[in-house]
PDB file of C-alpha atoms in Angstrom:
ATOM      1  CA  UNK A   1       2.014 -38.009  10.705  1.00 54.00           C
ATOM      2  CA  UNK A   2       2.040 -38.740   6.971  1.00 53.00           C
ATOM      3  CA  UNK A   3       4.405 -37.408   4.768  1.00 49.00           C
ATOM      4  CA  UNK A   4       2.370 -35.409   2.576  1.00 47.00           C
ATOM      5  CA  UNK A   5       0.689 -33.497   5.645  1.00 44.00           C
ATOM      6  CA  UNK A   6       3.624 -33.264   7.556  1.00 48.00           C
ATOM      7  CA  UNK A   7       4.904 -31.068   4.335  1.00 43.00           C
ATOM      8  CA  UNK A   8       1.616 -29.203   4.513  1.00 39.00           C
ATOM      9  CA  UNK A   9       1.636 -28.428   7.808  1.00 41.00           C
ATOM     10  CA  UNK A  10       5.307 -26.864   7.887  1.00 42.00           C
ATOM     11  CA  UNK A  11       4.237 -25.063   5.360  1.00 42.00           C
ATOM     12  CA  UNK A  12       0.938 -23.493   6.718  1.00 41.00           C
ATOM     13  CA  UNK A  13       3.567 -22.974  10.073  1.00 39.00           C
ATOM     14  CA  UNK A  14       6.327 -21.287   7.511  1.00 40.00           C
ATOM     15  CA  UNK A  15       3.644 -19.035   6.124  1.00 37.00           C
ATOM     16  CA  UNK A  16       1.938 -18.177   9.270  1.00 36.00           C
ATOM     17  CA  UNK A  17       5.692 -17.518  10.995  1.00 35.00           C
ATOM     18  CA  UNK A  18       7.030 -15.333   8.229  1.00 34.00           C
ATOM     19  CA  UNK A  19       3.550 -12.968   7.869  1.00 33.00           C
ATOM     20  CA  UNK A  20       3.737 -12.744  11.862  1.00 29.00           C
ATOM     21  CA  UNK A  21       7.556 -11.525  11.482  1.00 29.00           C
ATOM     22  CA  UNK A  22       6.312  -8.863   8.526  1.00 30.00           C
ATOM     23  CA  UNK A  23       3.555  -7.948  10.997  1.00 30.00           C
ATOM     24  CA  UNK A  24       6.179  -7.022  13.347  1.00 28.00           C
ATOM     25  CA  UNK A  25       8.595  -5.330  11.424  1.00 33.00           C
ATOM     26  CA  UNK A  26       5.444  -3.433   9.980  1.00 44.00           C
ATOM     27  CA  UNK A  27       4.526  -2.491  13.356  1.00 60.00           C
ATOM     28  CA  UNK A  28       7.815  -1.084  15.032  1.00 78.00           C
ATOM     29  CA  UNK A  29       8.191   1.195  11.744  1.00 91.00           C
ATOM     30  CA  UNK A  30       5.108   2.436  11.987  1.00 95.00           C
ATOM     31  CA  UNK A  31       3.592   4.502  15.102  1.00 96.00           C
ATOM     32  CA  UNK A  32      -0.351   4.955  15.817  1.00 96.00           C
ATOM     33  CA  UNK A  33      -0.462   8.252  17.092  1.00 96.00           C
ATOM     34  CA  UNK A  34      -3.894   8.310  17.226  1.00 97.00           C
ATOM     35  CA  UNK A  35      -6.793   6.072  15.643  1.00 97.00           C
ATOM     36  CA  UNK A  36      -9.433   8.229  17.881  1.00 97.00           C
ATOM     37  CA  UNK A  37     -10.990   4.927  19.163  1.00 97.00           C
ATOM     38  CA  UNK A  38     -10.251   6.280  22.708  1.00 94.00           C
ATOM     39  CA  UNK A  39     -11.490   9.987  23.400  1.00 95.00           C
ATOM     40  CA  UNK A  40     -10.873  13.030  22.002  1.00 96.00           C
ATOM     41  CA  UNK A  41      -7.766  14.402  22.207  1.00 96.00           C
ATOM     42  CA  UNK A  42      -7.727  17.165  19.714  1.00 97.00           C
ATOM     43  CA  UNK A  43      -9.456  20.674  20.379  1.00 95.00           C
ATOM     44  CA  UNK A  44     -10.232  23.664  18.329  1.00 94.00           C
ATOM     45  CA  UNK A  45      -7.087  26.313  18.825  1.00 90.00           C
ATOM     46  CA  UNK A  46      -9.756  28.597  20.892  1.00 88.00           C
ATOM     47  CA  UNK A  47     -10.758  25.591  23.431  1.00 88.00           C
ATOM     48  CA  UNK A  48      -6.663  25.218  23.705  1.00 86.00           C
ATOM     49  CA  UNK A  49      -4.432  26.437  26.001  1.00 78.00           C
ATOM     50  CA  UNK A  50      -2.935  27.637  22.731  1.00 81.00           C
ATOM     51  CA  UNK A  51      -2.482  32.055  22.684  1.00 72.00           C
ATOM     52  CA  UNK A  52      -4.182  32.689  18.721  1.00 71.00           C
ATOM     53  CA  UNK A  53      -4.978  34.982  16.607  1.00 66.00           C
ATOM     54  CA  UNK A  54      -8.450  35.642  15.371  1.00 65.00           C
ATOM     55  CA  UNK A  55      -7.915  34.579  11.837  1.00 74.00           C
ATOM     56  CA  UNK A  56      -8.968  30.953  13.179  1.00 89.00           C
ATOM     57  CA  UNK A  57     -11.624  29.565  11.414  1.00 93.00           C
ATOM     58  CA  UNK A  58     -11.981  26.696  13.733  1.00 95.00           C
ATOM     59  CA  UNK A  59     -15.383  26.000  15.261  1.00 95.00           C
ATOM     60  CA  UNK A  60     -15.172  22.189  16.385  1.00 96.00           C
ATOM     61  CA  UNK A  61     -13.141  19.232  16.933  1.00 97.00           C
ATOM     62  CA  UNK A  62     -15.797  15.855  17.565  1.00 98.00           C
ATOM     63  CA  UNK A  63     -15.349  12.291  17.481  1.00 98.00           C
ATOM     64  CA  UNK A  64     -18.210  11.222  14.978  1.00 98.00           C
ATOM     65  CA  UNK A  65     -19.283   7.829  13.887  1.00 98.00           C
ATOM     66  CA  UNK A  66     -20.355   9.313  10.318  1.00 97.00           C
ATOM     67  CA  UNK A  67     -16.917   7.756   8.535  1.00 98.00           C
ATOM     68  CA  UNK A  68     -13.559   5.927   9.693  1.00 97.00           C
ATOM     69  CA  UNK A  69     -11.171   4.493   7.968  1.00 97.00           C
ATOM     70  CA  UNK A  70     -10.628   1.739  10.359  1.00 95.00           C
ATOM     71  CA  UNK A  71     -12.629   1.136  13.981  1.00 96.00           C
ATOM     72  CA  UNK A  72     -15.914   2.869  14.614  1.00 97.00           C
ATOM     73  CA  UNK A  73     -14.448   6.269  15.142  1.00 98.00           C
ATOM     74  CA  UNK A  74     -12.554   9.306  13.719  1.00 98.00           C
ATOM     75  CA  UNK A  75     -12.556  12.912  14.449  1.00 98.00           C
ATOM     76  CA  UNK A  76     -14.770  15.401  12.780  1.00 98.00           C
ATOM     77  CA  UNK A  77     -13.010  18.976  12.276  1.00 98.00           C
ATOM     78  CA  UNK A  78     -15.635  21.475  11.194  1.00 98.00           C
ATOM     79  CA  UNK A  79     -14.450  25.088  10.112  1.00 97.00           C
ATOM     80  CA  UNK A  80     -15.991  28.218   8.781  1.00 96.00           C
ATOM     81  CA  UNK A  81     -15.920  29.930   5.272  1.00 95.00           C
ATOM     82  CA  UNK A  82     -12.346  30.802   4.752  1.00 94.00           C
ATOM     83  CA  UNK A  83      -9.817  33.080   2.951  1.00 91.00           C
ATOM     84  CA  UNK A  84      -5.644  33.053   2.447  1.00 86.00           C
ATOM     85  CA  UNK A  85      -5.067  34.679   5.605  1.00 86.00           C
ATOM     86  CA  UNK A  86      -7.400  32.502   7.313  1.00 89.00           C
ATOM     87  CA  UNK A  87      -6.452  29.019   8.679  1.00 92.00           C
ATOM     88  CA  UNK A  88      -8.719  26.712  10.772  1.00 95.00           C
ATOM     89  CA  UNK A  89      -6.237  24.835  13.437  1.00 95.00           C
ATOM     90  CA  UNK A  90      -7.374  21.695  15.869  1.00 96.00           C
ATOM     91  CA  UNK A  91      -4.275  20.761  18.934  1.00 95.00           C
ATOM     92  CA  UNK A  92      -3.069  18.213  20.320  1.00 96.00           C
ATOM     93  CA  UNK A  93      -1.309  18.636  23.492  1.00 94.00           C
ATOM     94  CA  UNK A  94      -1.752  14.632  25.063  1.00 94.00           C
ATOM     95  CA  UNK A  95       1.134  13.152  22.371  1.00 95.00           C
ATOM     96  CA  UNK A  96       1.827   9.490  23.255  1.00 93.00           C
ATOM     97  CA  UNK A  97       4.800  10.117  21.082  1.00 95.00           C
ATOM     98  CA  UNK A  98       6.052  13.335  21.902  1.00 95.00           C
ATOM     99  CA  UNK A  99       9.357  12.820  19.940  1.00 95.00           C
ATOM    100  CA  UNK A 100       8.733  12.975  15.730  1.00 96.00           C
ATOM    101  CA  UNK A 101      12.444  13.064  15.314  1.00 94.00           C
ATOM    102  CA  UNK A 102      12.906   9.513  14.857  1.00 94.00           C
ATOM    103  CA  UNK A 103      10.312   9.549  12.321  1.00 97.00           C
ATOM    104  CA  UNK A 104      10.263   9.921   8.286  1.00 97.00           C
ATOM    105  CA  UNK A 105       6.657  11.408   7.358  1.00 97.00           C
ATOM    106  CA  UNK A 106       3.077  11.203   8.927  1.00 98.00           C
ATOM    107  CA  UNK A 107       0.397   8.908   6.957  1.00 98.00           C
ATOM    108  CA  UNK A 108      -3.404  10.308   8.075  1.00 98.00           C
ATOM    109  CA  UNK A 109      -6.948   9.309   6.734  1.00 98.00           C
ATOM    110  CA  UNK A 110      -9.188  12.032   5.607  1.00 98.00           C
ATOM    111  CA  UNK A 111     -12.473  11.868   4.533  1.00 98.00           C
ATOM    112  CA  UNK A 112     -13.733  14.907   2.396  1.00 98.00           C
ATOM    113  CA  UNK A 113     -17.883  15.507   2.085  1.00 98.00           C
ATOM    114  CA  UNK A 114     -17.720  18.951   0.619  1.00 97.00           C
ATOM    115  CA  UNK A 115     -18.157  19.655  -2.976  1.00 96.00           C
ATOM    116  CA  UNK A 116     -14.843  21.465  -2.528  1.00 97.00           C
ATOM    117  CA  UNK A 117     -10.886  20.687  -2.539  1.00 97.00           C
ATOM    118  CA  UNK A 118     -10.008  21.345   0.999  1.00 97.00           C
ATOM    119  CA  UNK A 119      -5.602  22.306   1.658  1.00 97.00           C
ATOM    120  CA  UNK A 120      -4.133  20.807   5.160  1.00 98.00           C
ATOM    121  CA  UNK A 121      -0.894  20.653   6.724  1.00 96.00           C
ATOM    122  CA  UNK A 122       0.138  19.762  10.018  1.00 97.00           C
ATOM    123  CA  UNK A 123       2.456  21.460  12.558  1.00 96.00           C
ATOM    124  CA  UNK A 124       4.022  20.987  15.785  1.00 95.00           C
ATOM    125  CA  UNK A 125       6.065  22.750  18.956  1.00 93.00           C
ATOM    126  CA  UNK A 126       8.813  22.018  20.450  1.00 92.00           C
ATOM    127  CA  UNK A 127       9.483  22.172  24.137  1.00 91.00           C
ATOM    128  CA  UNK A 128      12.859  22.821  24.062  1.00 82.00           C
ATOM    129  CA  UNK A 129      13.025  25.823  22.294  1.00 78.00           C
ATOM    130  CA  UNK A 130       8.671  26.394  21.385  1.00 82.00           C
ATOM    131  CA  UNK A 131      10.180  26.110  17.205  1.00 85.00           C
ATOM    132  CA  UNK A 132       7.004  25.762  15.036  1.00 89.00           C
ATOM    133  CA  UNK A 133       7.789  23.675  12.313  1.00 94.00           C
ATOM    134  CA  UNK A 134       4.974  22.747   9.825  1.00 96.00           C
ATOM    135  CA  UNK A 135       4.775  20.243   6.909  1.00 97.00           C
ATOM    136  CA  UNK A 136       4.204  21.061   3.359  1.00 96.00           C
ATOM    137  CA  UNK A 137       0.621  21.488   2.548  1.00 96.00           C
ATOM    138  CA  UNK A 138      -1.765  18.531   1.209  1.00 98.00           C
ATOM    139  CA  UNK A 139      -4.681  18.991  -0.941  1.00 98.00           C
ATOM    140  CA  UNK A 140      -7.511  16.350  -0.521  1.00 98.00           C
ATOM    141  CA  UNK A 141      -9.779  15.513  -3.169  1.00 98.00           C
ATOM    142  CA  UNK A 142     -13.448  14.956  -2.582  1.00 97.00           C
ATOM    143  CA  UNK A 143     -14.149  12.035  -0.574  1.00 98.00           C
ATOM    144  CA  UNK A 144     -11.428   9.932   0.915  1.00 98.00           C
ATOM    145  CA  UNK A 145      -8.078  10.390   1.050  1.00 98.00           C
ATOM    146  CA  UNK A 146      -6.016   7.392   2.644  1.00 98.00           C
ATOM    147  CA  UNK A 147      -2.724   7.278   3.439  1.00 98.00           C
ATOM    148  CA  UNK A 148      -2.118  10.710   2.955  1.00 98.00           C
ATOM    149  CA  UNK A 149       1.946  11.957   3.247  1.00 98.00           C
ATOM    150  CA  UNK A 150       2.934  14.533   5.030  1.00 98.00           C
ATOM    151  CA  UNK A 151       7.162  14.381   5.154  1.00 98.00           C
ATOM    152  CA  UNK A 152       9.044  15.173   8.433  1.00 97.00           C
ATOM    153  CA  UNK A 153      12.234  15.609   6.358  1.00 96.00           C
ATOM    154  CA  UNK A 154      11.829  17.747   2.989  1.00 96.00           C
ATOM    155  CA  UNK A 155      10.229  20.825   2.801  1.00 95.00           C
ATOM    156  CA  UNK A 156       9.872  21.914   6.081  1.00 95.00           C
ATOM    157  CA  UNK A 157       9.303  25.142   7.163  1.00 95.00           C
ATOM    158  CA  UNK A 158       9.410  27.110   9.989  1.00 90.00           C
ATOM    159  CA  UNK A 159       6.114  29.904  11.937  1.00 82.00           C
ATOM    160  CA  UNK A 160       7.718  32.953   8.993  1.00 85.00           C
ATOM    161  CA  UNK A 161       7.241  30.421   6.214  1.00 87.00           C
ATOM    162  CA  UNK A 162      10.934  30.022   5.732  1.00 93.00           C
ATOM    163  CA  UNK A 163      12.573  26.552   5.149  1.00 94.00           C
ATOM    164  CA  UNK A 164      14.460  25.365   8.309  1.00 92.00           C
ATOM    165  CA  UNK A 165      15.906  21.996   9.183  1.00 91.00           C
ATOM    166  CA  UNK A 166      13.661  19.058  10.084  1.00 93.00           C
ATOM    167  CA  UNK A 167      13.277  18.467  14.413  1.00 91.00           C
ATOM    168  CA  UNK A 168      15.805  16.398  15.174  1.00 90.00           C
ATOM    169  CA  UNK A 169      15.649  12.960  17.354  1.00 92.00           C
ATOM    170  CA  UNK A 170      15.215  13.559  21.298  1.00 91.00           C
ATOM    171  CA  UNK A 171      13.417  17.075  20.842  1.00 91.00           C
ATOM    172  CA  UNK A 172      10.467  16.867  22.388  1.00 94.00           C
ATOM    173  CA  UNK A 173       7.068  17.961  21.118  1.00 96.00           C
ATOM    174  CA  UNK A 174       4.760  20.387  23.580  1.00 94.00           C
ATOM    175  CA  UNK A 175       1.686  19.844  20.564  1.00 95.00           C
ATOM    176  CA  UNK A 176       0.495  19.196  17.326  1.00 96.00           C
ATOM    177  CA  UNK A 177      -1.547  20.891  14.898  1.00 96.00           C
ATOM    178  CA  UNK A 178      -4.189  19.709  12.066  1.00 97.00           C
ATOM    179  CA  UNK A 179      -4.559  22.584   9.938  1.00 96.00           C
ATOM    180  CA  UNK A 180      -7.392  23.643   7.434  1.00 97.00           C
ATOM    181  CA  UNK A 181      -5.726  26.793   4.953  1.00 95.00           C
ATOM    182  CA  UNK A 182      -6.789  28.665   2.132  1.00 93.00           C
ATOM    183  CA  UNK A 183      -9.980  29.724   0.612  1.00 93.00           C
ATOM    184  CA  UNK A 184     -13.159  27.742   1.057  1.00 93.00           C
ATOM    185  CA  UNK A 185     -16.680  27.823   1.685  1.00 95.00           C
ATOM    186  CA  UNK A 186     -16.419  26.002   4.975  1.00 96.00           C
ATOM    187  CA  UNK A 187     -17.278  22.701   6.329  1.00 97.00           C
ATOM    188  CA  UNK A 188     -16.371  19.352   7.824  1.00 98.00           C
ATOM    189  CA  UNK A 189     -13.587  17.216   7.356  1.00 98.00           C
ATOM    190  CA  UNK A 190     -12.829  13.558   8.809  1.00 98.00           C
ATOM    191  CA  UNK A 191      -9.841  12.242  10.375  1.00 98.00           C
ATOM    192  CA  UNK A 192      -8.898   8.976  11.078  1.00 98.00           C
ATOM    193  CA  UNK A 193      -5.601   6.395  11.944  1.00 97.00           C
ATOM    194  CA  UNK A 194      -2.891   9.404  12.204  1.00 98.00           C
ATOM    195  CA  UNK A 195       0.411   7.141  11.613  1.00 98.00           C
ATOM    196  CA  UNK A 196       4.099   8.270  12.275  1.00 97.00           C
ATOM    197  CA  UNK A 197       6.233   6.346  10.192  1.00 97.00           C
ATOM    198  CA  UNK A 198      10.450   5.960   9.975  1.00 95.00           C
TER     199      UNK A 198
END
């Protein structure tokens, strides 16, 4: 091999080693949780094995092909008109990662098609003790919203609305919640390529 392309080819090897080693690092700080490429896993609080109160605005949880952020799927989370005391809630009880404690904040892709600002959050159960602890609140603009942060480690409150200390590492989760809150006029609202990140 000649000179010149021998220095070309270790090259085009150094590169290709060194973005495979950032791929890998990327990966085993970062957890898919769910990219909703294979079922649905999510359902309305009502279709749940979940015990709710009636406030829940929550009339279905879909996989739809209308938007993703990455595959051909995401989940479609459609709620009615809603007030402060209202919420609209969609479980999880399948986790492939039941334990968040290891992890620093959730990244999720929403998609927004109302003509309205729509407020989320997302909360989760214990098993250990059946603690709700929920995530400060999120407001999505119209139309998408990648990467949106949702931190496991400031601001985290507990069922009463009071702050309480984040879950800690080996507690393992029973569920998960998306949650629609405040006023609105109702509507859908797309999820895609929930993350859990350290």
């Amino acid at each position: 091999m000649r000179p010149c392309l021998r220095i070309v080819f270790c090259s085009a090897l150094f590169l290709l080693t060194s973005a495979l080693s950032f791929a890998q690092v990327k990966d085993k700080s970062t957890f898919l949780l769910d990219g909703f490429e294979d079922g649905n896993f999510w359902k309305t609080v009502a279709d749940s094995s979940l015990e709710w109160p009636s406030s829940n605005m929550a009339e279905d949880c879909s996989l739809s092909t209308e938007w993703s952020s990455e595959g051909k799927t995401s989940a479609c989370l459609s709620f009615g008109i809603m007030n402060k005391v209202h919420q609209s809630s969609y479980a999880c009880t399948e986790l492939f990662e039941p334990d968040w404690g290891k992890y620093r904040e959730i990244l999720i892709d929403f998609y927004n098609p109302t003509e309205q600002k729509i407020t989320v959050n997302i909360a989760f159960q214990t098993k250990e003790n059946w603690k709700w602890t929920v995530c400060k609140s999120v407001v999505l603009e119209k139309g998408e919203n990648r990467d949106v942060r949702f931190s496991l480690i400031e601001n985290i409150r507990d069922n009463k609305n009071t702050q309480c200390e984040p879950i800690q590492a080996g507690n393992e989760l029973y569920c998960a919640l998306i949650q629609v809150i405040g006023n609105n006029k109702g509507g859908t609202l797309y999820v895609d390529n929930f993350r859990l990140v350290k």
